[in-house]
Tab-separated table of C-alpha atoms in Angstrom:
chain	number	residue	atom	x	y	z
A	1	MET	CA	-36.681	-6.893	-6.157
A	2	ALA	CA	-39.184	-6.081	-8.919
A	3	SER	CA	-41.746	-3.261	-8.729
A	4	THR	CA	-45.027	-2.336	-10.396
A	5	LEU	CA	-46.948	0.905	-10.321
A	6	ASN	CA	-50.657	0.823	-9.485
A	7	ALA	CA	-52.124	4.017	-10.923
A	8	ALA	CA	-55.631	5.384	-10.537
A	9	VAL	CA	-56.296	7.716	-13.451
A	10	SER	CA	-59.186	10.224	-13.622
A	11	LEU	CA	-59.877	12.095	-16.818
A	12	THR	CA	-61.646	15.462	-16.706
A	13	SER	CA	-62.750	17.217	-19.886
A	14	SER	CA	-62.520	20.927	-20.466
A	15	LYS	CA	-66.332	21.030	-20.177
A	16	SER	CA	-66.163	19.533	-16.672
A	17	SER	CA	-67.761	16.264	-17.783
A	18	SER	CA	-66.022	13.376	-16.045
A	19	LEU	CA	-65.183	9.806	-16.730
A	20	PRO	CA	-65.019	7.128	-14.049
A	21	ALA	CA	-61.640	6.526	-12.473
A	22	THR	CA	-59.887	3.416	-13.753
A	23	SER	CA	-57.000	1.563	-12.125
A	24	TYR	CA	-54.137	0.079	-14.097
A	25	ALA	CA	-50.964	-1.852	-13.313
A	26	ILE	CA	-48.249	-0.035	-15.183
A	27	ALA	CA	-44.491	-0.612	-15.268
A	28	PRO	CA	-42.861	2.602	-13.955
A	29	ASP	CA	-40.649	2.986	-16.981
A	30	ARG	CA	-43.683	2.975	-19.264
A	31	ILE	CA	-45.265	6.195	-17.958
A	32	ARG	CA	-44.996	8.875	-20.604
A	33	PHE	CA	-46.455	12.418	-20.641
A	34	ALA	CA	-46.291	13.989	-24.055
A	35	LYS	CA	-47.377	17.444	-25.135
A	36	GLY	CA	-48.441	18.397	-21.661
A	37	ALA	CA	-47.235	19.816	-18.391
A	38	PHE	CA	-47.076	18.004	-15.053
A	39	ASN	CA	-48.095	19.857	-11.916
A	40	TYR	CA	-45.972	18.304	-9.135
A	41	LYS	CA	-48.022	19.902	-6.358
A	42	SER	CA	-51.360	18.438	-7.480
A	43	ASN	CA	-50.135	15.332	-9.337
A	44	ASN	CA	-52.066	16.626	-12.396
A	45	VAL	CA	-51.126	16.513	-16.026
A	46	VAL	CA	-52.648	19.290	-18.113
A	47	THR	CA	-53.055	18.531	-21.816
A	48	SER	CA	-54.696	20.510	-24.558
A	49	ARG	CA	-57.908	18.532	-24.174
A	50	ARG	CA	-58.366	17.581	-20.580
A	51	MET	CA	-56.816	17.299	-17.165
A	52	VAL	CA	-55.492	13.919	-16.047
A	53	SER	CA	-55.184	13.205	-12.319
A	54	VAL	CA	-52.781	10.440	-11.390
A	55	ARG	CA	-52.581	8.722	-8.033
A	56	ALA	CA	-49.872	6.132	-7.885
A	57	GLU	CA	-48.324	3.748	-5.425
A	58	VAL	CA	-45.461	1.339	-5.949
A	59	THR	CA	-45.750	-2.237	-4.804
A	60	THR	CA	-42.863	-4.648	-4.811
A	61	THR	CA	-42.408	-8.334	-5.260
A	62	ASP	CA	-39.519	-10.272	-3.761
A	63	THR	CA	-36.854	-11.626	-6.043
A	64	PRO	CA	-33.568	-13.261	-5.006
A	65	PRO	CA	-30.968	-10.602	-4.052
A	66	VAL	CA	-27.989	-10.201	-6.345
A	67	LYS	CA	-24.926	-11.663	-4.671
A	68	LYS	CA	-21.907	-9.377	-4.608
A	69	VAL	CA	-18.859	-11.147	-5.952
A	70	GLU	CA	-15.921	-10.322	-3.699
A	71	LYS	CA	-12.595	-9.803	-5.412
A	72	GLU	CA	-9.949	-12.251	-4.290
A	73	SER	CA	-6.761	-10.492	-3.255
A	74	LYS	CA	-3.481	-11.428	-4.921
A	75	LYS	CA	-1.684	-10.611	-1.687
A	76	ASN	CA	-1.141	-12.633	1.449
A	77	GLU	CA	-4.150	-11.054	3.178
A	78	GLU	CA	-6.017	-14.039	4.589
A	79	GLY	CA	-6.087	-13.901	8.368
A	80	VAL	CA	-4.050	-10.704	8.567
A	81	ILE	CA	-4.486	-8.821	11.842
A	82	THR	CA	-4.528	-5.042	12.163
A	83	ASN	CA	-4.700	-2.625	15.117
A	84	LYS	CA	-4.584	-5.211	17.862
A	85	TYR	CA	-2.859	-2.598	20.014
A	86	ARG	CA	-3.815	1.075	19.858
A	87	PRO	CA	-2.171	4.256	21.186
A	88	LYS	CA	-4.380	4.393	24.290
A	89	GLU	CA	-3.529	0.790	25.173
A	90	PRO	CA	-0.136	-0.065	23.651
A	91	TYR	CA	1.850	-3.248	24.153
A	92	THR	CA	5.040	-2.888	26.187
A	93	GLY	CA	7.892	-4.801	24.602
A	94	LYS	CA	11.525	-5.264	25.580
A	95	VAL	CA	14.603	-4.217	23.635
A	96	LEU	CA	16.744	-7.264	22.855
A	97	LEU	CA	19.231	-5.672	20.458
A	98	ASN	CA	20.031	-2.192	19.160
A	99	THR	CA	23.034	-1.742	16.881
A	100	LYS	CA	24.262	0.855	14.396
A	101	ILE	CA	24.509	-0.649	10.908
A	102	THR	CA	26.019	2.260	8.959
A	103	ALA	CA	29.727	3.096	8.936
A	104	ASP	CA	31.091	5.875	11.129
A	105	ASP	CA	31.707	8.124	8.111
A	106	ALA	CA	28.174	7.697	6.733
A	107	PRO	CA	26.048	10.865	6.435
A	108	GLY	CA	23.726	9.949	9.275
A	109	GLU	CA	23.240	6.950	11.536
A	110	THR	CA	20.942	4.014	10.849
A	111	TRP	CA	20.192	1.459	13.551
A	112	HIS	CA	18.767	-2.061	13.518
A	113	MET	CA	16.760	-2.947	16.601
A	114	VAL	CA	14.966	-6.057	17.788
A	115	PHE	CA	12.084	-5.964	20.277
A	116	SER	CA	10.455	-8.869	22.066
A	117	HIS	CA	6.666	-9.077	21.851
A	118	GLN	CA	6.153	-12.620	23.216
A	119	GLY	CA	3.952	-13.491	20.251
A	120	GLU	CA	1.428	-10.774	21.133
A	121	ILE	CA	1.887	-8.751	17.922
A	122	PRO	CA	1.194	-11.231	15.109
A	123	TYR	CA	2.296	-9.146	12.143
A	124	ARG	CA	2.757	-10.095	8.490
A	125	GLU	CA	5.610	-9.213	6.114
A	126	GLY	CA	4.977	-5.710	4.746
A	127	GLN	CA	3.096	-4.373	7.770
A	128	SER	CA	4.141	-1.606	10.160
A	129	VAL	CA	4.129	-1.051	13.912
A	130	GLY	CA	3.735	2.131	15.893
A	131	VAL	CA	6.144	3.359	18.550
A	132	ILE	CA	5.292	5.818	21.313
A	133	ALA	CA	8.404	7.557	22.623
A	134	ASP	CA	8.653	8.109	26.358
A	135	GLY	CA	8.027	11.625	27.633
A	136	ILE	CA	5.714	14.464	26.691
A	137	ASP	CA	5.536	16.917	23.800
A	138	LYS	CA	5.789	20.707	23.906
A	139	ASN	CA	2.112	20.908	24.880
A	140	GLY	CA	2.579	18.669	27.888
A	141	LYS	CA	0.800	15.704	26.283
A	142	PRO	CA	2.197	12.195	25.756
A	143	ASN	CA	4.206	11.841	22.562
A	144	LYS	CA	2.188	10.692	19.566
A	145	VAL	CA	2.615	7.351	17.877
A	146	ARG	CA	5.119	7.137	15.004
A	147	LEU	CA	4.782	4.368	12.406
A	148	TYR	CA	7.758	2.317	11.190
A	149	SER	CA	7.875	-0.361	8.510
A	150	ILE	CA	8.752	-3.733	9.981
A	151	ALA	CA	12.182	-4.988	8.910
A	152	SER	CA	11.778	-8.642	9.918
A	153	SER	CA	9.775	-11.544	8.577
A	154	ALA	CA	6.741	-12.765	10.510
A	155	LEU	CA	9.002	-15.316	12.200
A	156	GLY	CA	11.301	-12.534	13.370
A	157	ASP	CA	15.083	-12.413	13.445
A	158	LEU	CA	15.159	-15.182	16.061
A	159	GLY	CA	12.777	-17.398	14.116
A	160	ASN	CA	10.302	-17.901	16.978
A	161	SER	CA	7.527	-15.437	15.989
A	162	GLU	CA	8.158	-13.501	19.201
A	163	THR	CA	10.243	-10.543	18.002
A	164	VAL	CA	9.862	-7.579	15.663
A	165	SER	CA	12.714	-5.619	14.081
A	166	LEU	CA	12.953	-2.033	12.877
A	167	CYS	CA	15.430	-0.124	10.699
A	168	VAL	CA	15.588	3.489	11.907
A	169	LYS	CA	17.644	6.483	10.836
A	170	ARG	CA	18.456	9.003	13.538
A	171	LEU	CA	16.939	12.337	12.469
A	172	VAL	CA	19.164	15.304	13.268
A	173	TYR	CA	19.183	18.518	11.237
A	174	THR	CA	19.799	22.256	11.511
A	175	ASN	CA	16.799	24.495	10.905
A	176	ASP	CA	16.707	27.912	9.262
A	177	ALA	CA	17.423	29.589	12.588
A	178	GLY	CA	20.655	27.620	12.951
A	179	GLU	CA	19.247	25.422	15.714
A	180	VAL	CA	19.982	21.700	15.865
A	181	VAL	CA	16.721	19.757	15.795
A	182	LYS	CA	16.421	16.115	16.810
A	183	GLY	CA	13.537	13.896	15.768
A	184	VAL	CA	11.774	12.799	18.948
A	185	CYS	CA	10.930	9.196	18.129
A	186	SER	CA	13.949	8.307	15.991
A	187	ASN	CA	16.386	9.542	18.624
A	188	PHE	CA	14.413	7.802	21.362
A	189	LEU	CA	14.672	4.521	19.447
A	190	CYS	CA	18.327	4.837	18.464
A	191	ASP	CA	19.273	5.576	22.084
A	192	LEU	CA	17.445	2.562	23.561
A	193	LYS	CA	19.516	0.039	25.496
A	194	PRO	CA	18.881	-3.713	25.679
A	195	GLY	CA	16.415	-4.419	28.460
A	196	SER	CA	14.564	-1.120	28.035
A	197	ASP	CA	10.798	-1.005	27.649
A	198	VAL	CA	9.220	0.252	24.422
A	199	LYS	CA	5.535	0.954	23.815
A	200	LEU	CA	4.266	-0.599	20.563
A	201	THR	CA	0.990	-0.359	18.645
A	202	GLY	CA	-0.413	-2.213	15.648
A	203	PRO	CA	0.293	-4.065	13.512
A	204	VAL	CA	-1.112	-1.891	10.728
A	205	GLY	CA	-1.336	-1.791	6.948
A	206	LYS	CA	-2.176	-4.027	3.998
A	207	GLU	CA	-0.734	-2.023	1.091
A	208	MET	CA	2.698	-3.668	1.209
A	209	LEU	CA	1.711	-7.279	1.881
A	210	MET	CA	3.586	-9.864	-0.189
A	211	PRO	CA	1.968	-11.532	-3.197
A	212	LYS	CA	0.647	-15.030	-2.583
A	213	ASP	CA	2.065	-16.394	-5.833
A	214	PRO	CA	5.421	-18.080	-5.072
A	215	ASN	CA	6.322	-17.802	-8.763
A	216	ALA	CA	5.777	-14.035	-8.957
A	217	THR	CA	8.307	-11.454	-10.060
A	218	VAL	CA	8.712	-9.020	-7.168
A	219	ILE	CA	10.449	-5.730	-7.979
A	220	MET	CA	11.420	-3.814	-4.833
A	221	LEU	CA	12.438	-0.151	-4.956
A	222	ALA	CA	13.900	1.319	-1.777
A	223	THR	CA	15.719	4.424	-0.637
A	224	GLY	CA	17.541	4.303	2.705
A	225	THR	CA	15.471	2.839	5.517
A	226	GLY	CA	12.759	2.100	2.960
A	227	ILE	CA	14.611	-1.206	2.714
A	228	ALA	CA	12.772	-2.392	5.842
A	229	PRO	CA	9.745	-4.168	4.313
A	230	PHE	CA	11.926	-5.748	1.635
A	231	ARG	CA	14.272	-7.249	4.180
A	232	SER	CA	11.163	-8.919	5.637
A	233	PHE	CA	10.170	-10.200	2.159
A	234	LEU	CA	13.632	-11.479	1.364
A	235	TRP	CA	14.118	-13.309	4.658
A	236	LYS	CA	10.917	-15.244	4.027
A	237	MET	CA	11.915	-15.928	0.416
A	238	PHE	CA	15.505	-17.058	0.971
A	239	PHE	CA	16.358	-17.634	4.650
A	240	GLU	CA	13.322	-19.547	5.895
A	241	LYS	CA	11.515	-22.821	5.217
A	242	HIS	CA	7.725	-22.896	5.143
A	243	ASP	CA	5.396	-25.822	4.515
A	244	ASP	CA	3.035	-23.640	2.481
A	245	TYR	CA	5.474	-21.314	0.716
A	246	LYS	CA	8.605	-21.799	-1.373
A	247	PHE	CA	9.684	-18.885	-3.520
A	248	ASN	CA	10.514	-19.876	-7.106
A	249	GLY	CA	10.064	-16.500	-8.818
A	250	LEU	CA	12.355	-13.519	-9.272
A	251	ALA	CA	13.057	-11.005	-6.514
A	252	TRP	CA	14.781	-7.898	-7.878
A	253	LEU	CA	15.898	-5.234	-5.400
A	254	PHE	CA	16.970	-1.677	-6.226
A	255	LEU	CA	18.422	0.183	-3.235
A	256	GLY	CA	19.377	3.855	-3.352
A	257	VAL	CA	21.699	5.470	-0.787
A	258	PRO	CA	24.044	8.514	-0.816
A	259	THR	CA	27.338	6.712	-0.047
A	260	THR	CA	28.761	3.201	0.133
A	261	SER	CA	29.026	3.656	3.899
A	262	SER	CA	25.220	4.081	3.939
A	263	LEU	CA	24.442	0.705	2.353
A	264	LEU	CA	22.272	-1.529	4.519
A	265	TYR	CA	22.191	-5.318	5.024
A	266	THR	CA	24.632	-6.005	2.165
A	267	ASP	CA	26.078	-9.087	3.920
A	268	GLU	CA	22.604	-10.630	4.018
A	269	PHE	CA	21.943	-9.793	0.369
A	270	ASP	CA	25.276	-11.322	-0.658
A	271	LYS	CA	24.304	-14.582	1.062
A	272	MET	CA	20.920	-14.577	-0.665
A	273	LYS	CA	22.578	-14.009	-4.032
A	274	ALA	CA	24.973	-16.891	-3.429
A	275	LYS	CA	22.147	-19.149	-2.304
A	276	ALA	CA	19.714	-18.394	-5.132
A	277	PRO	CA	21.508	-16.645	-8.018
A	278	GLU	CA	18.658	-17.347	-10.451
A	279	ASN	CA	15.993	-15.973	-8.122
A	280	PHE	CA	17.590	-12.874	-6.600
A	281	ARG	CA	19.048	-9.763	-8.198
A	282	VAL	CA	20.220	-6.633	-6.406
A	283	ASP	CA	21.328	-3.308	-7.848
A	284	TYR	CA	22.620	-0.375	-5.816
A	285	ALA	CA	22.354	3.312	-6.697
A	286	ILE	CA	24.945	5.344	-4.766
A	287	SER	CA	24.183	8.936	-5.655
A	288	ARG	CA	27.286	10.696	-4.349
A	289	GLU	CA	29.764	8.184	-5.742
A	290	GLN	CA	28.303	6.852	-8.981
A	291	ALA	CA	27.138	8.382	-12.257
A	292	ASN	CA	25.679	7.134	-15.504
A	293	ASP	CA	27.189	7.529	-18.985
A	294	LYS	CA	25.814	11.074	-19.186
A	295	GLY	CA	27.525	12.064	-15.956
A	296	GLU	CA	24.230	12.209	-14.036
A	297	LYS	CA	24.148	11.202	-10.383
A	298	MET	CA	23.116	7.614	-9.819
A	299	TYR	CA	19.727	7.792	-8.138
A	300	ILE	CA	17.459	4.780	-7.996
A	301	GLN	CA	15.566	5.817	-11.142
A	302	THR	CA	18.888	6.379	-12.932
A	303	ARG	CA	19.927	2.805	-12.156
A	304	MET	CA	16.551	1.477	-13.209
A	305	ALA	CA	16.820	3.333	-16.526
A	306	GLN	CA	19.751	1.059	-17.418
A	307	TYR	CA	17.328	-1.875	-17.339
A	308	ALA	CA	14.275	-0.005	-18.610
A	309	PRO	CA	13.319	-2.263	-21.562
A	310	GLU	CA	13.629	-5.384	-19.393
A	311	LEU	CA	11.611	-3.829	-16.594
A	312	TRP	CA	8.885	-2.746	-19.003
A	313	GLU	CA	8.562	-6.279	-20.380
A	314	LEU	CA	8.207	-7.591	-16.822
A	315	LEU	CA	5.554	-4.993	-16.029
A	316	LYS	CA	3.408	-6.312	-18.852
A	317	LYS	CA	3.040	-9.656	-17.074
A	318	ASP	CA	0.134	-10.273	-14.707
A	319	ASN	CA	2.347	-11.860	-12.046
A	320	THR	CA	4.810	-8.964	-11.686
A	321	PHE	CA	4.438	-6.889	-8.520
A	322	VAL	CA	6.175	-3.580	-7.851
A	323	TYR	CA	6.728	-2.341	-4.301
A	324	MET	CA	8.148	1.087	-3.534
A	325	CYS	CA	9.222	2.329	-0.099
A	326	GLY	CA	11.229	5.380	0.864
A	327	LEU	CA	11.414	9.081	0.152
A	328	LYS	CA	8.415	10.861	-1.292
A	329	GLY	CA	9.119	11.911	-4.851
A	330	MET	CA	10.938	8.755	-5.924
A	331	GLU	CA	7.860	7.612	-7.845
A	332	LYS	CA	8.061	10.592	-10.222
A	333	GLY	CA	11.531	9.606	-11.358
A	334	ILE	CA	10.288	6.112	-12.133
A	335	ASP	CA	7.282	7.524	-14.012
A	336	ASP	CA	9.687	9.504	-16.187
A	337	ILE	CA	11.395	6.280	-17.268
A	338	MET	CA	8.217	4.403	-18.050
A	339	VAL	CA	6.313	7.078	-19.987
A	340	SER	CA	8.376	6.747	-23.173
A	341	LEU	CA	8.676	2.957	-22.942
A	342	ALA	CA	4.921	2.567	-22.664
A	343	ALA	CA	4.379	5.082	-25.457
A	344	ASN	CA	6.497	2.913	-27.772
A	345	ASP	CA	3.816	0.258	-27.360
A	346	GLY	CA	1.002	2.751	-27.799
A	347	ILE	CA	0.178	2.689	-24.092
A	348	ASP	CA	-0.454	5.638	-21.799
A	349	TRP	CA	1.760	4.917	-18.779
A	350	PHE	CA	-0.416	6.675	-16.209
A	351	ASP	CA	-3.528	4.819	-17.342
A	352	TYR	CA	-1.579	1.584	-17.264
A	353	LYS	CA	-0.265	2.335	-13.782
A	354	LYS	CA	-3.847	2.803	-12.593
A	355	GLN	CA	-4.619	-0.672	-13.903
A	356	LEU	CA	-1.586	-2.055	-12.081
A	357	LYS	CA	-2.726	-0.430	-8.839
A	358	LYS	CA	-6.220	-1.826	-9.249
A	359	ALA	CA	-4.724	-5.273	-9.780
A	360	GLU	CA	-2.567	-4.828	-6.612
A	361	GLN	CA	0.588	-4.920	-8.712
A	362	TRP	CA	1.792	-1.371	-7.959
A	363	ASN	CA	2.235	-0.692	-4.260
A	364	VAL	CA	3.681	2.490	-2.760
A	365	GLU	CA	4.582	3.531	0.782
A	366	VAL	CA	6.533	6.782	0.902
A	367	TYR	CA	7.213	9.417	3.529
């Protein structure tokens, strides 16, 4: 839309003689007042010789609006559904399976559970669902929703698009007063029996959606139950057949846990590795049992440091996507690795990471 300024200008001399008012069409950006002062209350300009009164109105002419070019997402976003079910009106699913998947001597229990949703919660790999535990809180109100990353592909563990799976660690700890505290929702979920009802909300989230490019390099960084969204990725990549998707890229998983007995889904990952050795790599970081050459505990960033130059070269490609899920703070350890590598190429890592985020190639979900 273009605009012009119609200005009526009256000139008054210092001797009170007047000139007739004259109207002009003036472009707004051409109005200049030099060597004078403008009185905003009276719309007057006072110069050394005379007073100028300006009355102006802006008129517009229609021009075609500028079309906003929408950025096309690199992720599998098309048709994704969010918040179909909300806390006030959740969906009631059924528990089909609930089994402990960590060894008895593991420091803490982790459970894999499968719920039926009869096709009513059409989620996508990388999304989350909410769970509302039965009962009331300390204030006498219904328990609040708790979000969990989905651990199954969109087809579900049964392959019929009617189930959703979660990977949940039972939260039990001793507080400063010496009291044993149990997480409300995690214990509710881990104690569920097949046939029980469970209130579900969602699906939610777009941050962790898979890339559309079947030739992409997908680097997955997980600690503990942060493995959930990556199990959903990997099932779609290696265990399923799709008419519109066949993964031909590289999927590289780093999983950090405290002990070997805490490792999750290793049988599945072994089968994937055997099936597609050129397309799948997995590296474990077992902090209480492994160490690097310097004697440092093997955390996920410590394991990644052993492949740092290779990882940095991958991160310079526009079809490499990094996904991070797990404990808050894990990102800092990874930043520490990349800062010096980027600096060797004259690149500021934190600026570069911002570019990766903007390009949807750096995706983080931590808790």
